[in-house]
Amino acid sequence: MTRKNKIYLDYNATTPVDPQVVNAMLPYFTENFGNPSSDHFFGWYADDAVENARNQVAKLVNCRPVELTFTSGATESANLGLIGYCRKNKNRGNHIVTVKTEHKVILETMAFLASEGFDITYLDVDKNGNIDLNQLKENLKSTTILVSIMLANNETGLIHPIKSISKIAHTKQVAVMSDITQAVGKTPVDLQDLEVDIAIFSSHKLYGPKGVGALYLNKKNKISIDKHLYGGSHEKGLRPGTLNVPGIVGFGEACRIVGQSLEENYQMQLSLQNQLEEELVTIGGATINCGKENRLPNTTNISFKGVDGTKLLRQLNTLAVSRGSACNANLITPSHVLKAMGIEDHTALGSLRISTGRKTISEDIQKAVFEIKKAVNQLKTVSL
């Protein structure tokens, strides 16, 4: 595949691995190849590397290292956390509250829990993607055991008030889980301040390798889960199997690097976002979804009324942008996030998610704006 003249604007789907991360990982494929469970020098060295990485990840999100379990990514973390917590606490109740705009990994895991007898409430959102905190309060019952709401939406970048949500839930002795995957590395995330009980996130969204993530369980609040994977005592018995040492080392290094320039990168992404959106809103029929809300500095979701989304993406063959989540990118269906916000199907289908990253420069935005304007105007002319 030739990348000449191609512009990558899909950083919410995945990020390139930082060269420093690659260098940190390489010795653990060859020279320092030991199994961290082995009781000899090679194992001890690998185990030390894993624990160092755990410290690096914990520092970025402000939690205790012992509260983190390494997994293969946010999807596995979600399954472990949701299923494990709900099964563990089924004697206390069977009611869970979530939101219609959650990532598919949460929604599909909820569907599985419903098949096991759990009662799921899906909160509505308004036209800007926000939940009504009063509706949340009204839906907490004596049987409610968990509220699961993401920190930042992966399609629109909207940031939910998780700290307020945690306070509401905790007054009813209800635990809170949050998918923080899209927020970590883009905006400060402090798990202690958010007061969540369970959190999930992934390495490959912050310039680390694919195939590694973390599950956070709040030890202060004595959060524990039932295990449903078997095969060994690795990761406190919650996630058996030989650890992915190179991946975990890479995850830790990626967190260390991101933490060093978080504020600088935030401001850079915000500047690019402003540049992009100031130009795109001049297109007739264009709407920035959640445009006036608190959201991630790198994420723009824009709808073009009267434009065929499939044709638009084909026209934009020099830009790597998406309709929404990478988990749904090959499905020609309207985004469930935009539909929940009340956006009509044909408009949702004519929407783009544009997400910038560390390598994005102002010239990339200028070229992207030019290509998008040209494509939208051509498609509008054809449809007349």
Short mmCIF file of C-alpha atoms in Angstrom, two decimals, residues 21-353:
data_model
loop_
_atom_site.label_atom_id
_atom_site.label_comp_id
_atom_site.label_asym_id
_atom_site.label_seq_id
_atom_site.Cartn_x
_atom_site.Cartn_y
_atom_site.Cartn_z
CA VAL A 21 7.95 2.23 22.59
CA VAL A 22 9.16 -0.17 19.91
CA ASN A 23 12.73 0.16 21.18
CA ALA A 24 11.61 -0.56 24.74
CA MET A 25 9.76 -3.68 23.59
CA LEU A 26 12.38 -5.24 21.33
CA PRO A 27 14.66 -6.79 23.99
CA TYR A 28 11.69 -8.68 25.44
CA PHE A 29 11.22 -10.58 22.19
CA THR A 30 14.81 -11.84 22.06
CA GLU A 31 17.35 -11.18 24.83
CA ASN A 32 14.97 -10.78 27.79
CA PHE A 33 12.47 -13.39 26.63
CA GLY A 34 11.74 -15.01 30.00
CA ASN A 35 8.31 -16.03 31.29
CA PRO A 36 7.52 -13.77 34.29
CA SER A 37 6.08 -16.77 36.13
CA SER A 38 9.36 -18.71 35.93
CA ASP A 39 11.36 -18.94 39.17
CA HIS A 40 14.81 -18.12 37.83
CA PHE A 41 16.76 -15.12 36.59
CA PHE A 42 15.04 -14.87 33.20
CA GLY A 43 11.61 -15.01 34.84
CA TRP A 44 12.54 -12.55 37.58
CA TYR A 45 13.82 -10.06 35.02
CA ALA A 46 10.63 -10.32 32.98
CA ASP A 47 8.49 -10.01 36.11
CA ASP A 48 10.36 -6.86 37.13
CA ALA A 49 9.66 -5.40 33.67
CA VAL A 50 5.94 -6.17 34.00
CA GLU A 51 5.74 -4.52 37.42
CA ASN A 52 7.66 -1.48 36.20
CA ALA A 53 5.13 -1.15 33.38
CA ARG A 54 2.27 -1.52 35.85
CA ASN A 55 3.72 1.41 37.81
CA GLN A 56 4.00 3.51 34.63
CA VAL A 57 0.39 2.83 33.62
CA ALA A 58 -0.88 3.46 37.15
CA LYS A 59 0.94 6.79 37.31
CA LEU A 60 -0.75 8.07 34.15
CA VAL A 61 -4.28 7.40 35.46
CA ASN A 62 -3.49 8.00 39.16
CA CYS A 63 -4.25 4.68 40.76
CA ARG A 64 -2.32 2.08 42.74
CA PRO A 65 -0.41 -0.46 40.62
CA VAL A 66 -2.05 -3.34 42.51
CA GLU A 67 -5.43 -2.11 41.20
CA LEU A 68 -4.49 -2.87 37.58
CA THR A 69 -4.87 -6.19 35.79
CA PHE A 70 -3.26 -6.52 32.37
CA THR A 71 -5.46 -7.90 29.59
CA SER A 72 -5.41 -8.18 25.81
CA GLY A 73 -7.26 -4.87 25.45
CA ALA A 74 -10.31 -2.87 26.46
CA THR A 75 -12.70 -5.47 25.02
CA GLU A 76 -11.39 -8.22 27.27
CA SER A 77 -11.26 -5.79 30.18
CA ALA A 78 -14.93 -4.91 29.63
CA ASN A 79 -15.94 -8.55 29.58
CA LEU A 80 -13.92 -9.36 32.68
CA GLY A 81 -15.14 -6.33 34.59
CA LEU A 82 -18.80 -6.33 33.64
CA ILE A 83 -19.49 -10.04 33.74
CA GLY A 84 -17.23 -10.64 36.72
CA TYR A 85 -18.71 -7.86 38.85
CA CYS A 86 -22.34 -8.59 38.00
CA ARG A 87 -22.03 -12.31 38.69
CA LYS A 88 -20.19 -11.61 41.93
CA ASN A 89 -22.95 -9.30 43.14
CA LYS A 90 -26.06 -11.00 41.74
CA ASN A 91 -27.16 -11.82 45.29
CA ARG A 92 -27.49 -8.05 45.90
CA GLY A 93 -29.52 -7.33 42.77
CA ASN A 94 -29.74 -7.79 39.03
CA HIS A 95 -30.24 -4.26 37.70
CA ILE A 96 -27.63 -2.39 35.61
CA VAL A 97 -27.82 1.13 34.18
CA THR A 98 -25.96 2.16 31.04
CA VAL A 99 -26.40 4.56 28.10
CA LYS A 100 -27.59 4.05 24.53
CA THR A 101 -24.43 5.69 23.15
CA GLU A 102 -21.92 3.33 24.76
CA HIS A 103 -19.31 1.50 22.69
CA LYS A 104 -20.50 -1.76 21.16
CA VAL A 105 -18.32 -3.78 23.54
CA ILE A 106 -20.41 -2.50 26.45
CA LEU A 107 -23.74 -2.83 24.65
CA GLU A 108 -23.04 -6.38 23.46
CA THR A 109 -21.79 -7.47 26.87
CA MET A 110 -24.96 -5.98 28.37
CA ALA A 111 -27.00 -8.05 25.92
CA PHE A 112 -25.17 -11.16 27.15
CA LEU A 113 -25.86 -10.23 30.77
CA ALA A 114 -29.53 -9.77 29.90
CA SER A 115 -29.54 -13.35 28.62
CA GLU A 116 -28.31 -14.40 32.08
CA GLY A 117 -31.25 -12.70 33.75
CA PHE A 118 -29.91 -9.21 34.41
CA ASP A 119 -32.24 -6.25 33.96
CA ILE A 120 -30.63 -3.52 31.85
CA THR A 121 -31.77 0.12 31.66
CA TYR A 122 -30.45 2.11 28.70
CA LEU A 123 -30.52 5.84 29.42
CA ASP A 124 -31.51 8.26 26.65
CA VAL A 125 -29.31 11.15 25.57
CA ASP A 126 -30.30 14.59 24.31
CA LYS A 127 -29.45 16.05 20.90
CA ASN A 128 -25.96 16.84 22.17
CA GLY A 129 -25.30 13.36 23.54
CA ASN A 130 -25.70 14.24 27.21
CA ILE A 131 -27.54 12.13 29.74
CA ASP A 132 -30.01 13.65 32.18
CA LEU A 133 -28.59 13.20 35.68
CA ASN A 134 -32.10 13.34 37.10
CA GLN A 135 -33.08 10.44 34.85
CA LEU A 136 -30.08 8.55 36.19
CA LYS A 137 -31.24 9.16 39.77
CA GLU A 138 -34.78 8.08 38.92
CA ASN A 139 -33.56 4.81 37.43
CA LEU A 140 -31.52 3.70 40.44
CA LYS A 141 -33.48 1.00 42.25
CA SER A 142 -32.96 -1.17 45.30
CA THR A 143 -31.82 -3.91 42.88
CA THR A 144 -29.31 -1.73 41.02
CA ILE A 145 -25.74 -2.98 41.39
CA LEU A 146 -23.85 -1.14 38.64
CA VAL A 147 -23.85 2.00 36.49
CA SER A 148 -21.64 1.76 33.39
CA ILE A 149 -20.99 4.99 31.47
CA MET A 150 -18.00 5.85 29.30
CA LEU A 151 -15.82 8.86 30.06
CA ALA A 152 -15.41 10.07 26.46
CA ASN A 153 -17.51 8.94 23.52
CA ASN A 154 -15.43 7.30 20.82
CA GLU A 155 -17.50 8.76 17.96
CA THR A 156 -18.29 12.32 19.06
CA GLY A 157 -15.62 12.93 21.71
CA LEU A 158 -18.30 14.03 24.22
CA ILE A 159 -17.04 13.86 27.81
CA HIS A 160 -19.57 12.68 30.39
CA PRO A 161 -19.53 14.08 33.98
CA ILE A 162 -18.30 10.83 35.49
CA LYS A 163 -17.42 12.34 38.88
CA SER A 164 -21.00 13.60 39.30
CA ILE A 165 -22.31 10.25 38.10
CA SER A 166 -20.15 8.45 40.65
CA LYS A 167 -21.44 10.62 43.49
CA ILE A 168 -25.06 9.95 42.51
CA ALA A 169 -24.52 6.21 42.25
CA HIS A 170 -22.52 5.92 45.45
CA THR A 171 -25.25 7.57 47.51
CA LYS A 172 -27.31 4.47 46.63
CA GLN A 173 -24.37 2.09 47.24
CA VAL A 174 -24.18 1.39 43.50
CA ALA A 175 -20.80 0.77 41.85
CA VAL A 176 -19.64 2.71 38.79
CA MET A 177 -17.74 1.37 35.80
CA SER A 178 -16.31 3.61 33.08
CA ASP A 179 -14.79 2.92 29.69
CA ILE A 180 -11.96 5.48 29.71
CA THR A 181 -10.29 4.14 26.55
CA GLN A 182 -10.67 7.19 24.33
CA ALA A 183 -9.83 9.70 27.05
CA VAL A 184 -6.53 8.29 28.36
CA GLY A 185 -3.61 10.00 26.68
CA LYS A 186 -5.73 12.79 25.20
CA THR A 187 -6.94 14.54 28.34
CA PRO A 188 -5.99 14.18 32.02
CA VAL A 189 -7.62 11.12 33.61
CA ASP A 190 -7.49 10.79 37.40
CA LEU A 191 -9.22 7.65 38.60
CA GLN A 192 -9.05 8.74 42.21
CA ASP A 193 -10.74 12.03 41.42
CA LEU A 194 -13.40 10.40 39.20
CA GLU A 195 -14.21 8.01 42.07
CA VAL A 196 -15.05 5.13 39.73
CA ASP A 197 -14.95 1.54 40.92
CA ILE A 198 -14.06 -0.19 37.65
CA ALA A 199 -12.37 1.20 34.54
CA ILE A 200 -11.12 -0.21 31.25
CA PHE A 201 -8.64 1.11 28.69
CA SER A 202 -6.23 0.05 25.98
CA SER A 203 -2.64 0.58 24.87
CA HIS A 204 -3.09 1.07 21.13
CA LYS A 205 -5.11 4.28 21.54
CA LEU A 206 -2.09 6.08 23.07
CA TYR A 207 0.79 5.08 20.76
CA GLY A 208 1.39 1.71 22.38
CA PRO A 209 1.08 -1.76 20.83
CA LYS A 210 -2.16 -3.51 20.00
CA GLY A 211 -3.16 -6.55 22.03
CA VAL A 212 -2.69 -5.16 25.54
CA GLY A 213 -4.97 -3.24 27.88
CA ALA A 214 -5.87 -2.86 31.53
CA LEU A 215 -8.72 -3.44 33.95
CA TYR A 216 -8.88 -1.19 37.02
CA LEU A 217 -10.57 -2.41 40.20
CA ASN A 218 -10.84 0.09 43.05
CA LYS A 219 -9.29 -1.60 46.10
CA LYS A 220 -10.24 1.24 48.46
CA ASN A 221 -13.90 0.50 47.72
CA LYS A 222 -13.18 -3.25 48.02
CA ILE A 223 -14.24 -4.01 44.46
CA SER A 224 -13.76 -7.63 43.48
CA ILE A 225 -15.06 -9.75 40.62
CA ASP A 226 -15.76 -13.39 39.90
CA LYS A 227 -13.27 -14.91 37.55
CA HIS A 228 -14.58 -16.70 34.49
CA LEU A 229 -11.29 -17.60 32.83
CA TYR A 230 -9.29 -20.57 34.07
CA GLY A 231 -5.79 -21.90 33.61
CA GLY A 232 -3.42 -20.38 36.15
CA SER A 233 -2.85 -17.83 38.88
CA HIS A 234 -1.49 -15.09 36.60
CA GLU A 235 -2.74 -11.55 37.27
CA LYS A 236 -4.21 -12.50 40.64
CA GLY A 237 -6.08 -15.35 38.98
CA LEU A 238 -8.35 -13.00 37.04
CA ARG A 239 -6.61 -13.32 33.71
CA PRO A 240 -4.73 -16.63 33.44
CA GLY A 241 -2.17 -17.29 30.75
CA THR A 242 1.42 -16.31 30.08
CA LEU A 243 1.73 -12.54 30.12
CA ASN A 244 2.43 -10.59 26.94
CA VAL A 245 5.65 -9.11 28.33
CA PRO A 246 6.73 -7.11 25.24
CA GLY A 247 3.23 -5.67 24.89
CA ILE A 248 2.98 -4.79 28.57
CA VAL A 249 6.42 -3.14 28.49
CA GLY A 250 5.27 -1.16 25.45
CA PHE A 251 2.05 -0.15 27.20
CA GLY A 252 4.02 1.15 30.16
CA GLU A 253 6.48 3.07 28.00
CA ALA A 254 3.63 4.59 25.98
CA CYS A 255 2.00 5.81 29.20
CA ARG A 256 5.29 7.29 30.40
CA ILE A 257 5.78 9.21 27.15
CA VAL A 258 2.18 10.44 26.93
CA GLY A 259 2.31 11.64 30.52
CA GLN A 260 5.33 13.83 29.84
CA SER A 261 3.58 16.02 27.25
CA LEU A 262 -0.12 15.64 28.02
CA GLU A 263 -0.94 19.35 28.37
CA GLU A 264 1.21 20.34 25.38
CA ASN A 265 -0.43 17.71 23.19
CA TYR A 266 -3.90 18.70 24.43
CA GLN A 267 -3.37 22.29 23.33
CA MET A 268 -1.93 21.22 19.97
CA GLN A 269 -4.94 18.98 19.25
CA LEU A 270 -7.35 21.70 20.34
CA SER A 271 -5.73 24.15 17.93
CA LEU A 272 -6.06 21.67 15.05
CA GLN A 273 -9.67 20.94 15.99
CA ASN A 274 -10.53 24.65 15.93
CA GLN A 275 -8.82 25.07 12.57
CA LEU A 276 -10.70 22.09 11.12
CA GLU A 277 -14.13 23.00 12.42
CA GLU A 278 -13.98 26.70 11.60
CA GLU A 279 -13.50 25.70 7.96
CA LEU A 280 -15.92 22.78 7.78
CA VAL A 281 -18.91 24.65 9.24
CA THR A 282 -18.83 26.98 6.23
CA ILE A 283 -20.10 24.07 4.10
CA GLY A 284 -23.85 24.37 3.59
CA GLY A 285 -25.77 21.76 5.59
CA ALA A 286 -22.77 20.88 7.79
CA THR A 287 -23.27 20.34 11.52
CA ILE A 288 -20.62 19.58 14.14
CA ASN A 289 -22.22 16.99 16.39
CA CYS A 290 -21.75 17.85 20.09
CA GLY A 291 -19.91 20.91 18.81
CA LYS A 292 -20.59 23.14 21.79
CA GLU A 293 -20.13 20.45 24.44
CA ASN A 294 -17.17 19.44 26.59
CA ARG A 295 -15.34 16.94 24.39
CA LEU A 296 -11.98 15.53 23.44
CA PRO A 297 -9.64 18.02 21.74
CA ASN A 298 -8.85 15.68 18.85
CA THR A 299 -12.31 14.49 17.81
CA THR A 300 -14.72 16.02 15.31
CA ASN A 301 -17.95 14.33 14.24
CA ILE A 302 -19.62 16.20 11.39
CA SER A 303 -22.83 15.54 9.48
CA PHE A 304 -23.48 16.70 5.93
CA LYS A 305 -27.18 16.87 5.19
CA GLY A 306 -28.17 15.42 1.81
CA VAL A 307 -24.83 13.68 1.18
CA ASP A 308 -24.41 9.93 0.57
CA GLY A 309 -21.87 8.82 3.18
CA THR A 310 -20.62 5.82 1.21
CA LYS A 311 -19.93 7.93 -1.86
CA LEU A 312 -18.33 10.59 0.33
CA LEU A 313 -15.83 8.14 1.83
CA ARG A 314 -14.95 6.82 -1.64
CA GLN A 315 -14.36 10.35 -2.86
CA LEU A 316 -12.06 11.00 0.09
CA ASN A 317 -9.58 8.34 -1.02
CA THR A 318 -6.56 10.33 0.17
CA LEU A 319 -7.95 10.75 3.70
CA ALA A 320 -8.18 8.09 6.40
CA VAL A 321 -11.40 9.13 8.15
CA SER A 322 -14.34 7.03 9.31
CA ARG A 323 -18.08 6.94 9.82
CA GLY A 324 -17.61 6.14 13.49
CA SER A 325 -16.25 3.32 15.62
CA ALA A 326 -13.75 1.00 13.94
CA CYS A 327 -15.83 -1.88 15.31
CA ASN A 328 -18.68 -0.82 13.02
CA ALA A 329 -16.79 0.71 10.11
CA ASN A 330 -17.62 -2.06 7.63
CA LEU A 331 -21.35 -1.95 8.37
CA ILE A 332 -23.32 0.44 6.18
CA THR A 333 -25.78 1.34 8.90
CA PRO A 334 -26.37 4.64 10.69
CA SER A 335 -24.29 5.21 13.81
CA HIS A 336 -26.19 4.09 16.91
CA VAL A 337 -24.62 7.05 18.72
CA LEU A 338 -25.97 9.62 16.26
CA LYS A 339 -29.36 7.90 16.09
CA ALA A 340 -29.64 8.03 19.88
CA MET A 341 -29.02 11.79 19.60
CA GLY A 342 -32.05 12.07 17.35
CA ILE A 343 -30.18 12.46 14.06
CA GLU A 344 -32.11 11.05 11.10
CA ASP A 345 -30.71 7.95 9.37
CA HIS A 346 -29.85 9.62 6.06
CA THR A 347 -28.01 12.44 7.85
CA ALA A 348 -26.21 10.01 10.17
CA LEU A 349 -25.08 8.06 7.10
CA GLY A 350 -23.60 11.29 5.73
CA SER A 351 -21.42 11.84 8.78
CA LEU A 352 -17.69 11.61 9.30
CA ARG A 353 -15.53 11.12 12.38
#
